[in-house]
Coordinates of C-alpha atoms (C1' of nucleotides) in Angstrom, one line a residue:
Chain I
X1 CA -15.3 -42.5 74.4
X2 CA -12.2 -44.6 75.3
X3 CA -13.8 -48.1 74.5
X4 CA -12.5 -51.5 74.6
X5 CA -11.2 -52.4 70.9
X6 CA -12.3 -55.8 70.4
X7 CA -8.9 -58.4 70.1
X8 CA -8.0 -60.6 67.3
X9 CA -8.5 -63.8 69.6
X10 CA -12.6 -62.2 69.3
X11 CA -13.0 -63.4 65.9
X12 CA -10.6 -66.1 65.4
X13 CA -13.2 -69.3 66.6
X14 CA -16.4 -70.6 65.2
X15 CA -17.7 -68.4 62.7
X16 CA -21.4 -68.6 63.6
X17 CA -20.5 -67.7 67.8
X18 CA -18.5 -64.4 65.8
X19 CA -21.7 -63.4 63.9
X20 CA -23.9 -63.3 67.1
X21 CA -21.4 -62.0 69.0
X22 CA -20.7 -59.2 66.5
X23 CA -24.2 -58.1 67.2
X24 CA -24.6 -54.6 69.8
X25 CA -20.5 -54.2 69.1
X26 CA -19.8 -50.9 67.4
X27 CA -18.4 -50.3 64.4
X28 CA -15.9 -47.1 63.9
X29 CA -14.5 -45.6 60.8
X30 CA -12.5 -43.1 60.0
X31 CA -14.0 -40.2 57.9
X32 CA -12.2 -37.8 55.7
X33 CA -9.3 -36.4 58.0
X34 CA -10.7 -35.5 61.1
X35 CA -13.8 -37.6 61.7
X36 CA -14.6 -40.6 63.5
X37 CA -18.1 -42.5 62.8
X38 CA -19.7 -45.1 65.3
X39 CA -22.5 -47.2 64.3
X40 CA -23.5 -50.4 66.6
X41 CA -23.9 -53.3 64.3
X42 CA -27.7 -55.3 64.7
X43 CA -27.4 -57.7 61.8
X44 CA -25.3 -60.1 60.7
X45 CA -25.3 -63.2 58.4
X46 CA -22.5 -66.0 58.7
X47 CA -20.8 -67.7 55.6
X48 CA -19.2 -71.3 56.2
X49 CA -16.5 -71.3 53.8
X50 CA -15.9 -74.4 52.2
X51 CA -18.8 -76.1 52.5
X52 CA -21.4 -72.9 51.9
X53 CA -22.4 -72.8 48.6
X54 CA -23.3 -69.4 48.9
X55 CA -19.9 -68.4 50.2
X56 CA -16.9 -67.1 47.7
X57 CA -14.7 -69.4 49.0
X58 CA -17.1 -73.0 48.4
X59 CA -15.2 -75.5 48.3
X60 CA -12.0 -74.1 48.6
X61 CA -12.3 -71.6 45.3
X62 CA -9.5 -69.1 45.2
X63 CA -9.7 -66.4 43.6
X64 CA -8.2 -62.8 43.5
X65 CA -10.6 -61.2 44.9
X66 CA -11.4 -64.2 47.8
X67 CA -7.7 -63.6 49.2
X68 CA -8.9 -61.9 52.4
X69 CA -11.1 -65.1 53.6
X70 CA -8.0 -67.0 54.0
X71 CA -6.4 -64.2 56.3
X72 CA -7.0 -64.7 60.0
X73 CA -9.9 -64.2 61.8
X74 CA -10.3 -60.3 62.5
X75 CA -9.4 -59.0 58.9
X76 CA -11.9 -56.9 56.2
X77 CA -13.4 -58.5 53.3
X78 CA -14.8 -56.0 50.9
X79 CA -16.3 -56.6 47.5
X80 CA -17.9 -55.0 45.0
X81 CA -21.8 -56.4 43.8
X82 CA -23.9 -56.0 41.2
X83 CA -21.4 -53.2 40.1
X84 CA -22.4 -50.2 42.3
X85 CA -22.7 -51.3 45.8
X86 CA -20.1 -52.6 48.7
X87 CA -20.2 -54.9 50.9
X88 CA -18.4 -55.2 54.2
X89 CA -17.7 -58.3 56.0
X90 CA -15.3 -60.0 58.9
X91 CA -13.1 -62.3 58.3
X92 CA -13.3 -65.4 61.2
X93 CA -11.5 -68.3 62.2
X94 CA -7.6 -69.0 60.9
X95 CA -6.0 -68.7 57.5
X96 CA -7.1 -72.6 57.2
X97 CA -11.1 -71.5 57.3
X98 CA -12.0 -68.8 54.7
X99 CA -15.2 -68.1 56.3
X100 CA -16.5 -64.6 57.3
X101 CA -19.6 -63.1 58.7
X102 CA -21.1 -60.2 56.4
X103 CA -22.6 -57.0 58.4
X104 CA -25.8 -56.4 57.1
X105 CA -27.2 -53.6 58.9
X106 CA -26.3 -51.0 61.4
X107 CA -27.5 -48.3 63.9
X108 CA -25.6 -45.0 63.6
X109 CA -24.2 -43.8 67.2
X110 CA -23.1 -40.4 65.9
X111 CA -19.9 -38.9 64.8
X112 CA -17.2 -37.0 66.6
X113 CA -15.0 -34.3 64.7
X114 CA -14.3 -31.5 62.8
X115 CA -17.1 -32.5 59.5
X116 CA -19.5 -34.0 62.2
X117 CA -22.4 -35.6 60.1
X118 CA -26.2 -35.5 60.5
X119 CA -25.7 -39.3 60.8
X120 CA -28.9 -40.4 62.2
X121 CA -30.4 -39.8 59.2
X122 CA -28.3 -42.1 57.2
X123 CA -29.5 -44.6 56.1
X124 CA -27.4 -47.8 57.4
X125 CA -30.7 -50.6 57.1
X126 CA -28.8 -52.8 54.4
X127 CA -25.1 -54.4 53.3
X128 CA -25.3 -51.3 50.8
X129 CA -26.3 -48.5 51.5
X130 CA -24.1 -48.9 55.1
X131 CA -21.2 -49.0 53.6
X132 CA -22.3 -46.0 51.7
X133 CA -22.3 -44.1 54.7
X134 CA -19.4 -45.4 56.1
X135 CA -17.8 -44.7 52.7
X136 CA -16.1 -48.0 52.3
X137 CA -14.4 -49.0 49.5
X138 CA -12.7 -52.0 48.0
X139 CA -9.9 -49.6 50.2
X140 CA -10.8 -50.9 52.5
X141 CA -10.3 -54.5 51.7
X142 CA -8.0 -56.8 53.7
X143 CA -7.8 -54.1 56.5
X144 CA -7.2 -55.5 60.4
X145 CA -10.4 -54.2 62.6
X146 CA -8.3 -54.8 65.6
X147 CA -6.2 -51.6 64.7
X148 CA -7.8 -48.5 65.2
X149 CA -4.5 -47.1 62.4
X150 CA -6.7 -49.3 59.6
X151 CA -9.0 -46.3 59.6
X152 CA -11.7 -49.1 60.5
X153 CA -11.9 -51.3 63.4
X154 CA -14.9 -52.7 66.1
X155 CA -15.3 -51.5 69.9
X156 CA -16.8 -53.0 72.7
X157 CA -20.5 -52.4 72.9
X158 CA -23.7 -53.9 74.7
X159 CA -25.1 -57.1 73.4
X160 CA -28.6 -57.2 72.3
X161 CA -31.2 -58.6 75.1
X162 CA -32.8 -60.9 72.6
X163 CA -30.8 -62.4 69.0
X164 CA -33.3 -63.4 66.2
X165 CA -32.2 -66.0 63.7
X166 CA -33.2 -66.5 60.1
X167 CA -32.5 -67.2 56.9
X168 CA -30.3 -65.4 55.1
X169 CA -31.1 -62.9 52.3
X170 CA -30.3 -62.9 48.4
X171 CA -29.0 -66.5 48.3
X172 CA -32.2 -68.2 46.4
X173 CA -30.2 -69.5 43.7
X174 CA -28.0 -71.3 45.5
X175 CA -30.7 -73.9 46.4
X176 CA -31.5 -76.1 49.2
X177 CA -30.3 -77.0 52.3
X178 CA -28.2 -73.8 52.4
X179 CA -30.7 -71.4 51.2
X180 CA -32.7 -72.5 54.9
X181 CA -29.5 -72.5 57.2
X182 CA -30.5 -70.3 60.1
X183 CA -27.4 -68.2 59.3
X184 CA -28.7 -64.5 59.5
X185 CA -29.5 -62.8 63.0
X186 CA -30.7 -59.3 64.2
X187 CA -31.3 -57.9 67.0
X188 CA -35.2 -58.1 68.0
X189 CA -37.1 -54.6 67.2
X190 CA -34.3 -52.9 66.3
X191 CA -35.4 -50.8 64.0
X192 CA -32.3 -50.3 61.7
X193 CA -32.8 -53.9 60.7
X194 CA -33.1 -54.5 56.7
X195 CA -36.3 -55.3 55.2
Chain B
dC1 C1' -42.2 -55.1 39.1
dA2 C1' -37.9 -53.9 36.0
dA3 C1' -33.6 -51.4 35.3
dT4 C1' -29.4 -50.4 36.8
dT5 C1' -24.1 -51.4 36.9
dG6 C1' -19.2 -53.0 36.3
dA7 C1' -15.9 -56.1 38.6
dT8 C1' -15.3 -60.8 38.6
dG9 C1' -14.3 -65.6 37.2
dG10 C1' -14.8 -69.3 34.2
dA11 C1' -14.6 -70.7 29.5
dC12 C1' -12.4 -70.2 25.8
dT13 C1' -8.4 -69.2 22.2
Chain O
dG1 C1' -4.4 -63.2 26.8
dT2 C1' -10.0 -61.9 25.5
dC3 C1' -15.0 -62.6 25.9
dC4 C1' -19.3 -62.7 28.4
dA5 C1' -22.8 -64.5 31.8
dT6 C1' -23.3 -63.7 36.3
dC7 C1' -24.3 -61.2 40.6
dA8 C1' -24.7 -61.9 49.0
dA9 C1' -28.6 -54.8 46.1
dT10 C1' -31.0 -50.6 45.6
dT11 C1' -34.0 -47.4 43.3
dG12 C1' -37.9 -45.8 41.2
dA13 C1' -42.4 -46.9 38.9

DNA sequence: CAATTGATGGACT
DNA sequence: GTCCATCAATTGA
């Protein structure tokens, strides 16, 4: 399982190429001590920084917990919602673009090591419940996925044969045009895609 | 459909 | 510094 760890230069362009590019690359964490999870990642959503009103760092806010956007491209960005749930996302472009592209859903490869888990029944289909299974935590946050010693980084992996785009999810509020930006994609029929 | 949950950030003193 | 409305989601009816 010697895959290719994907390189800083991979996320450090525009943020939208990094979000469909991100799609069929796999994900790896570290587990407890001795365990090494792999899920492939099929859905994605990109956030445009500074002029995204959905995104944390609109218009150039900065804030304490925002600080990882404006690291470069290829860095974790892990927050906390709605008090319970985590959310993972990857930081793109250079320190001077806090944008990032949020992973919304995975498909668990399996798990090597000594506490291998019945992974393929975790349940991966949304921005909280994967990083449930992954066990992230705010941790996590501010960690570089081009290191495999951050416990967390992305391989190599097969790209999808066909990208869907959409809109993205849980942004209503933030009213038009944003709320229709064609910012979300999946890969078609996969089934661990969020409802 | 409503309840849940607590960190966050803006408004305030 | 304190207070409080807000929230990129999930679960259970």
């Amino acid at each position: 399982m010697a895959k290719k760890l994907l390189a800083q230069d991979f996320y450090i362009r525009d943020t939208v190429e990094v979000a469909r590019r991100l799609l069929g690359q796999v994900l790896c964490c570290r587990f407890g001590d001795d365990e090494t999870r792999r899920f492939r990642i099929v859905e994605t959503e990109a956030y445009l920084g500074l002029g995204d009103p959905a995104c944390h760092s609109y218009h150039g806010k900065r804030t304490e917990r925002v600080r990882p956007l404006y690291l470069d491209g290829g860095h974790s960005y892990v927050y906390l919602i709605y008090g319970i749930y985590h959310c993972l996302n990857v930081v793109t472009g250079d320190a001077s673009t806090p944008e990032a592209v949020l992973i919304r859903a995975l498909e668990p490869l399996g798990s090597e090591g000594r506490h291998r888990a019945a992974l393929k029944k975790m349940e991966t289909n949304g921005p909280g419940k994967l990083c449930r299974a992954l066990g992230i935590t705010r941790e996590h946050n501010g960690r570089a996925l081009f290191k495999k010693s951050s416990g967390l980084w992305i391989e190599e992996g097969e790209a999808p044969e066909s990208i869907v785009p959409a809109k993205r999810v849980g942004i209503e509020g933030y009213g038009e045009p944003c709320v229709s930006w064609p910012l979300r994609f999946y890969e078609a029929g996969n089934p661990y895609v969020s409802r």
